[in-house]
Every structure is written in C-alpha cells, then in structure tokens.
Short mmCIF file of C-alpha atoms in Angstrom, two decimals:
data_model
loop_
_atom_site.label_atom_id
_atom_site.label_comp_id
_atom_site.label_asym_id
_atom_site.label_seq_id
_atom_site.Cartn_x
_atom_site.Cartn_y
_atom_site.Cartn_z
CA UNK A 1 73.55 101.41 89.57
CA UNK A 2 74.77 99.83 92.62
CA UNK A 3 72.02 99.79 95.37
CA UNK A 4 74.05 98.21 98.64
CA UNK A 5 72.73 96.44 101.44
CA UNK A 6 74.21 98.98 104.30
CA UNK A 7 73.77 96.91 107.84
CA UNK A 8 77.18 95.46 108.09
CA UNK A 9 79.09 98.33 105.84
CA UNK A 10 77.64 100.51 108.37
CA UNK A 11 78.54 98.43 111.47
CA UNK A 12 82.24 98.23 110.33
CA UNK A 13 82.10 101.87 110.42
CA UNK A 14 80.76 102.53 113.40
CA UNK A 15 83.19 100.53 115.00
CA UNK A 16 86.06 101.91 113.35
CA UNK A 17 85.41 105.36 114.42
CA UNK A 18 84.96 103.90 117.90
CA UNK A 19 88.32 102.14 118.09
CA UNK A 20 90.00 105.40 116.81
CA UNK A 21 88.12 107.51 119.72
CA UNK A 22 89.35 104.27 122.16
CA UNK A 23 93.12 104.63 120.41
CA UNK A 24 93.24 108.31 120.90
CA UNK A 25 91.54 108.21 124.53
CA UNK A 26 93.91 105.28 125.76
CA UNK A 27 97.07 107.09 124.33
CA UNK A 28 96.10 110.80 126.02
CA UNK A 29 95.94 108.55 129.25
CA UNK A 30 99.23 106.81 128.88
CA UNK A 31 101.91 106.25 127.20
CA UNK A 32 101.02 104.87 123.25
CA UNK A 33 101.49 101.38 122.58
CA UNK A 34 104.08 100.75 120.23
CA UNK A 35 102.96 100.60 116.37
CA UNK A 36 103.75 96.56 114.99
CA UNK A 37 107.04 96.11 112.96
CA UNK A 38 105.96 97.52 109.56
CA UNK A 39 102.81 99.36 110.64
CA UNK A 40 102.07 102.79 108.98
CA UNK A 41 103.02 105.46 110.99
CA UNK A 42 100.78 108.61 111.07
CA UNK A 43 101.43 112.17 111.53
CA UNK A 44 98.69 114.89 112.40
CA UNK A 45 99.33 118.51 111.25
CA UNK A 46 96.55 121.22 112.58
CA UNK A 47 95.52 124.87 111.55
CA UNK A 48 97.92 124.93 108.24
CA UNK A 49 96.82 128.04 106.27
CA UNK A 50 96.01 126.90 102.93
CA UNK A 51 96.19 130.04 101.34
CA UNK A 52 99.39 131.41 99.86
CA UNK A 53 101.62 134.15 101.71
CA UNK A 54 100.43 136.86 99.31
CA UNK A 55 96.95 136.09 99.19
CA UNK A 56 96.58 136.35 103.19
CA UNK A 57 98.32 139.34 103.51
CA UNK A 58 95.44 140.91 101.62
CA UNK A 59 92.69 138.69 103.30
CA UNK A 60 90.31 140.17 106.37
CA UNK A 61 90.51 138.03 109.43
CA UNK A 62 87.22 136.11 108.54
CA UNK A 63 89.13 134.47 105.90
CA UNK A 64 92.18 134.32 107.84
CA UNK A 65 90.57 132.34 110.84
CA UNK A 66 88.32 130.23 108.21
CA UNK A 67 91.28 128.82 105.84
CA UNK A 68 92.90 126.50 107.34
CA UNK A 69 93.22 122.75 107.05
CA UNK A 70 93.80 119.75 108.82
CA UNK A 71 96.50 116.82 107.60
CA UNK A 72 96.55 113.48 108.77
CA UNK A 73 98.90 111.23 106.63
CA UNK A 74 101.09 107.95 106.75
CA UNK A 75 104.63 109.43 107.21
CA UNK A 76 106.65 106.03 106.29
CA UNK A 77 104.27 105.12 103.27
CA UNK A 78 105.62 107.26 100.46
CA UNK A 79 103.58 108.06 97.44
CA UNK A 80 100.72 107.32 99.26
CA UNK A 81 97.13 108.78 97.75
CA UNK A 82 95.23 111.72 99.44
CA UNK A 83 91.94 112.64 100.09
CA UNK A 84 90.50 115.80 100.21
CA UNK A 85 87.31 115.39 102.67
CA UNK A 86 84.65 119.00 102.50
CA UNK A 87 82.59 118.98 105.67
CA UNK A 88 78.39 119.60 104.82
CA UNK A 89 76.22 122.53 105.94
CA UNK A 90 74.23 123.43 103.70
CA UNK A 91 77.06 126.43 102.85
CA UNK A 92 76.06 128.46 105.82
CA UNK A 93 77.61 126.39 108.72
CA UNK A 94 79.13 123.11 109.79
CA UNK A 95 82.83 121.77 111.22
CA UNK A 96 85.67 120.20 109.24
CA UNK A 97 86.58 116.82 110.77
CA UNK A 98 89.11 113.96 110.04
CA UNK A 99 86.80 111.20 109.10
CA UNK A 100 87.42 108.65 112.07
CA UNK A 101 87.27 105.87 109.97
CA UNK A 102 89.26 106.30 107.22
CA UNK A 103 92.61 107.14 109.67
CA UNK A 104 94.36 104.10 109.04
CA UNK A 105 93.68 103.26 105.68
CA UNK A 106 97.38 104.68 104.57
CA UNK A 107 95.76 107.37 103.08
CA UNK A 108 96.70 111.05 103.50
CA UNK A 109 93.53 113.03 105.09
CA UNK A 110 92.79 117.02 104.40
CA UNK A 111 90.09 118.49 106.32
CA UNK A 112 89.42 122.25 105.67
CA UNK A 113 87.43 124.61 106.82
CA UNK A 114 86.12 127.38 104.27
CA UNK A 115 83.76 130.52 104.47
CA UNK A 116 79.91 130.39 104.57
CA UNK A 117 77.06 132.55 103.45
CA UNK A 118 76.40 134.81 103.70
CA UNK A 119 79.29 136.27 104.98
CA UNK A 120 81.23 135.20 101.72
CA UNK A 121 79.54 134.54 98.44
CA UNK A 122 79.21 131.64 96.40
CA UNK A 123 82.26 132.83 94.37
CA UNK A 124 84.51 133.23 97.88
CA UNK A 125 83.32 129.53 98.65
CA UNK A 126 84.71 128.12 95.60
CA UNK A 127 87.90 130.12 95.50
CA UNK A 128 88.43 128.41 99.04
CA UNK A 129 87.89 124.74 97.92
CA UNK A 130 89.95 125.18 94.92
CA UNK A 131 92.67 126.60 97.05
CA UNK A 132 92.49 123.73 99.31
CA UNK A 133 93.59 121.58 96.27
CA UNK A 134 96.20 123.58 94.98
CA UNK A 135 97.95 123.61 98.47
CA UNK A 136 97.35 119.65 98.67
CA UNK A 137 99.28 119.51 95.01
CA UNK A 138 101.81 122.02 95.82
CA UNK A 139 102.51 120.38 99.47
CA UNK A 140 101.60 116.95 99.72
CA UNK A 141 104.84 115.73 98.46
CA UNK A 142 106.60 117.72 101.32
CA UNK A 143 105.24 114.96 103.59
CA UNK A 144 105.33 111.92 101.22
CA UNK A 145 102.34 112.06 99.65
CA UNK A 146 102.23 111.64 95.31
CA UNK A 147 100.42 114.62 94.15
CA UNK A 148 99.14 112.59 91.28
CA UNK A 149 97.04 110.45 93.73
CA UNK A 150 94.54 113.31 95.05
CA UNK A 151 90.75 112.43 95.34
CA UNK A 152 88.60 115.29 96.19
CA UNK A 153 85.28 114.64 98.19
CA UNK A 154 82.81 115.94 100.91
CA UNK A 155 79.55 115.36 102.22
CA UNK A 156 76.07 117.14 101.07
CA UNK A 157 77.28 121.17 100.53
CA UNK A 158 81.21 119.72 100.43
CA UNK A 159 79.84 117.29 98.15
CA UNK A 160 78.41 119.74 96.06
CA UNK A 161 81.90 122.06 96.29
CA UNK A 162 84.02 119.28 95.70
CA UNK A 163 82.12 118.60 92.59
CA UNK A 164 82.15 121.81 90.73
CA UNK A 165 85.39 122.95 91.89
CA UNK A 166 86.19 119.43 89.86
CA UNK A 167 84.52 119.59 86.98
CA UNK A 168 84.51 123.53 86.08
CA UNK A 169 87.96 124.42 85.10
CA UNK A 170 87.55 127.94 85.72
CA UNK A 171 87.92 127.10 89.99
CA UNK A 172 91.48 125.60 89.58
CA UNK A 173 93.08 127.88 86.49
CA UNK A 174 93.69 130.33 88.73
CA UNK A 175 96.27 127.90 90.42
CA UNK A 176 97.57 126.50 87.27
CA UNK A 177 95.70 123.35 87.59
CA UNK A 178 92.79 121.50 85.64
CA UNK A 179 90.20 119.09 86.66
CA UNK A 180 91.99 116.16 85.14
CA UNK A 181 95.11 116.57 87.64
CA UNK A 182 92.71 114.92 90.18
CA UNK A 183 92.41 111.33 90.46
CA UNK A 184 88.83 110.74 91.57
CA UNK A 185 86.12 113.14 92.69
CA UNK A 186 83.76 111.48 95.49
CA UNK A 187 80.59 113.27 96.08
CA UNK A 188 78.80 112.33 98.63
CA UNK A 189 74.68 113.42 98.96
CA UNK A 190 75.55 115.98 96.66
CA UNK A 191 72.97 118.49 95.19
CA UNK A 192 74.13 118.21 91.76
CA UNK A 193 72.39 121.21 90.50
CA UNK A 194 72.75 124.59 91.62
CA UNK A 195 72.52 124.46 95.39
CA UNK A 196 69.70 126.01 97.53
CA UNK A 197 71.66 128.64 98.79
CA UNK A 198 73.58 129.21 95.99
CA UNK A 199 70.18 130.23 94.21
CA UNK A 200 69.16 132.22 97.19
CA UNK A 201 72.16 134.60 97.13
CA UNK A 202 71.46 135.10 93.69
CA UNK A 203 68.33 136.42 93.88
CA UNK A 204 65.90 133.19 93.15
CA UNK A 205 62.87 133.37 95.15
CA UNK A 206 61.18 130.36 93.36
CA UNK A 207 60.58 127.19 95.69
CA UNK A 208 63.15 125.25 97.42
CA UNK A 209 63.31 122.57 95.34
CA UNK A 210 62.65 123.83 91.99
CA UNK A 211 65.27 122.84 89.69
CA UNK A 212 68.11 125.27 88.66
CA UNK A 213 71.17 124.00 86.30
CA UNK A 214 73.28 127.20 85.56
CA UNK A 215 77.26 127.41 85.86
CA UNK A 216 76.69 126.80 89.17
CA UNK A 217 75.34 123.15 89.20
CA UNK A 218 77.93 120.60 88.79
CA UNK A 219 74.89 118.74 86.08
CA UNK A 220 75.61 121.64 83.72
CA UNK A 221 79.27 120.65 83.72
CA UNK A 222 78.79 117.24 82.55
CA UNK A 223 79.77 117.61 78.83
CA UNK A 224 82.91 118.82 80.03
CA UNK A 225 86.06 116.72 78.12
CA UNK A 226 88.79 114.92 80.26
CA UNK A 227 86.78 115.01 83.53
CA UNK A 228 88.40 112.55 86.45
CA UNK A 229 86.78 109.56 87.17
CA UNK A 230 83.68 110.36 89.56
CA UNK A 231 81.77 108.39 91.80
CA UNK A 232 78.18 109.31 93.13
CA UNK A 233 77.41 108.01 96.71
CA UNK A 234 73.88 108.78 98.28
CA UNK A 235 71.51 107.16 100.71
CA UNK A 236 68.24 105.11 100.78
CA UNK A 237 65.74 106.96 98.20
CA UNK A 238 63.07 106.35 100.95
CA UNK A 239 64.72 108.90 103.88
CA UNK A 240 67.38 110.60 101.69
CA UNK A 241 66.90 114.53 101.03
CA UNK A 242 64.44 115.17 98.41
CA UNK A 243 65.75 115.09 94.73
CA UNK A 244 68.95 113.78 96.36
CA UNK A 245 69.03 110.26 94.39
CA UNK A 246 66.83 111.05 91.25
CA UNK A 247 69.34 114.35 90.58
CA UNK A 248 72.43 112.09 91.17
CA UNK A 249 71.13 109.22 89.17
CA UNK A 250 70.52 111.74 86.06
CA UNK A 251 73.90 112.90 86.94
CA UNK A 252 75.58 109.68 86.54
CA UNK A 253 73.05 108.77 83.33
CA UNK A 254 74.23 112.30 81.55
CA UNK A 255 77.83 111.61 82.21
CA UNK A 256 77.57 108.47 80.86
CA UNK A 257 75.65 109.18 77.42
CA UNK A 258 78.35 112.01 76.93
CA UNK A 259 81.46 109.66 76.73
CA UNK A 260 82.51 109.40 80.71
CA UNK A 261 83.80 106.12 80.93
CA UNK A 262 84.56 105.84 84.82
CA UNK A 263 81.48 106.89 86.40
CA UNK A 264 80.12 104.89 89.61
CA UNK A 265 76.82 105.43 91.23
CA UNK A 266 76.00 103.83 94.38
CA UNK A 267 72.43 103.86 96.41
CA UNK A 268 73.13 102.92 100.36
CA UNK A 269 70.17 101.31 101.65
CA UNK A 270 68.95 101.85 104.72
CA UNK A 271 71.41 105.54 105.10
CA UNK A 272 69.79 108.72 105.35
CA UNK A 273 71.38 111.90 104.22
CA UNK A 274 73.47 112.53 107.20
CA UNK A 275 74.32 108.61 108.21
CA UNK A 276 75.10 108.20 104.38
CA UNK A 277 78.63 109.54 105.22
CA UNK A 278 79.47 106.08 107.52
CA UNK A 279 78.57 104.25 104.29
CA UNK A 280 80.56 106.45 102.12
CA UNK A 281 83.80 105.44 104.40
CA UNK A 282 83.11 102.15 103.79
CA UNK A 283 83.56 102.46 99.68
CA UNK A 284 85.87 105.16 99.50
CA UNK A 285 89.22 103.32 100.87
CA UNK A 286 88.50 100.18 97.91
CA UNK A 287 87.55 102.76 95.19
CA UNK A 288 90.73 104.68 95.80
CA UNK A 289 92.88 101.56 95.43
CA UNK A 290 90.80 100.42 92.07
CA UNK A 291 91.28 103.52 90.35
CA UNK A 292 94.76 104.01 90.88
CA UNK A 293 95.12 100.69 90.12
CA UNK A 294 93.48 101.01 86.85
CA UNK A 295 95.02 104.39 85.37
CA UNK A 296 98.30 104.69 86.87
CA UNK A 297 101.43 102.75 86.14
CA UNK A 298 103.06 100.88 88.53
CA UNK A 299 105.76 102.16 90.24
CA UNK A 300 109.50 101.04 90.55
CA UNK A 301 111.66 99.64 88.04
#
C-alpha cells in the first residue's frame, strides 16, 4: 500500500480546478483565446441518452430524465483513452460533473447521471452503470476515442458501482461485454462490502457498519478470473469514512492473494471521504498512462 503525502498533490488539483473555472469565465466574457499550435482541442457534448432507442421506448420519464451523460474529449487526439466517472451520493442522490482537473489531460471524460434509490432498485442502478459502459464502448470511436482504453471510475457510491459492474460479469453480459473489456477500474473511497443502501432496501435491519459480503459486494467477486487492472484510492484513516481503509486494504490483499497481479492501493494522507476525490484526480492520469503502456501494444507500423 502506498501512503502519499497529499499537500502538494491537493494544491495542484485545486489550482487546476480554479484555472479551469477561470478559463471558462474568460471565454464566456469574450472571444476564446486561440489554442497553441499542436495543442489538444476539446469538445463537450451534454445530455446524451445512454440507453438505446428500443430501451428508451419502454422507459418511464424518470429513467429518460436521469439516464443521460455529458462527454468531454480531445477531438484532435485520435485513439485517446476515456475515463467514465460515476458520482457519489449514497445511491440516493448526488450530481454528475466532469472533473475539472482532468479536463485538459487528453482524456475522454464521461459523466453520467443514474437513477436513485428508493425510486430505483439496486439492480436498476447497476444496470444504468453498465449501460453507460456499453454506450461508451459503442460510441467513443465515433469521436476518435479507443474503445479498448476505457477506464471505469467513481467516488464513494460511484466507486462502488464501478467496482461491482467492473467485476461481476452479469451486469455487462447483456451488452455483449465482460469485465476484461475494460482497461482498468479506479474506485475512489468505495464501499467494497455490500453498500449500506443496498443492504437497507434488501431488508437488512442490522447496524449500518455490520459488514455483509454477498453478490452485491465487490469483495465477493475478488475471485473472478480475468479482471481488469484495479487501482484503489482512499483517504486518511484518521478522517476517512469508518471501515473504508480497512475494507479496501482487505480487498487489495484478497485480490493479490487470489492471483491478480495488477492491483494498486493508495491511502492519501490529509484527505477525508469528500476531498479524496481531488487527490485521486492527481493520480489517475499517470495511472492510466502506466497501465496502457504496460498492457497495450504500441500503435503504428
């Protein structure tokens, strides 16, 4: 496990976020500054439905409203990798958003909404996350991205969804996909036992922190073969969510002991459950680059 001092990393992330916001404000108030020669040119598309037309025809208004995504990508960087970022909120709320510090890292960024409990069942929420993956695999090449370079990530409840969908093959199977089709998983401060809200709606009446590991727990699927590389990121054990570091540490150890050789685990000093996102955004670009260099053959003749 890597324990990272985070002041410099967090400062860099916050500065990047502020610069991104400043750039947006400057462009909104006047003509955008021309990009330097050779610089990446980014495009953003908003409100794209990620279920196919036949599924949407059967969907209710709630699903049609919630199940949309925003996409930000470097239009002149063919073959770019893509990060799907699932927001947190306990599976009961939260707001999607493109992570500002990642906007100019030559990545495709997918930020979806999804349905919430209790209006939606845990199965429906997981189906939404799987549908986002399927949409990205199918459509990212239309915008220049490489469907073999898709990383699934998210924070808190979003990290939980990323881990379950990226490990339990039943969620991607209806789309003709499997976990190994992903280039990597990056759950950030994710619950890797069965999620609190999933336990609740499935009838568990025990204490919140009583650990349950069933088919809705990422930890349950640690023995799956042919999993993608996994990078686990958590905050400081002194101020993180209860059990979060210990669960993820057990998860990483279990994966390694079960034969998974591409597992990384970072505990980020000084960051709590909320702010660990900013630390994660400093790790993710380098992790993606390293994994692709290791696992994908170089392009070109």
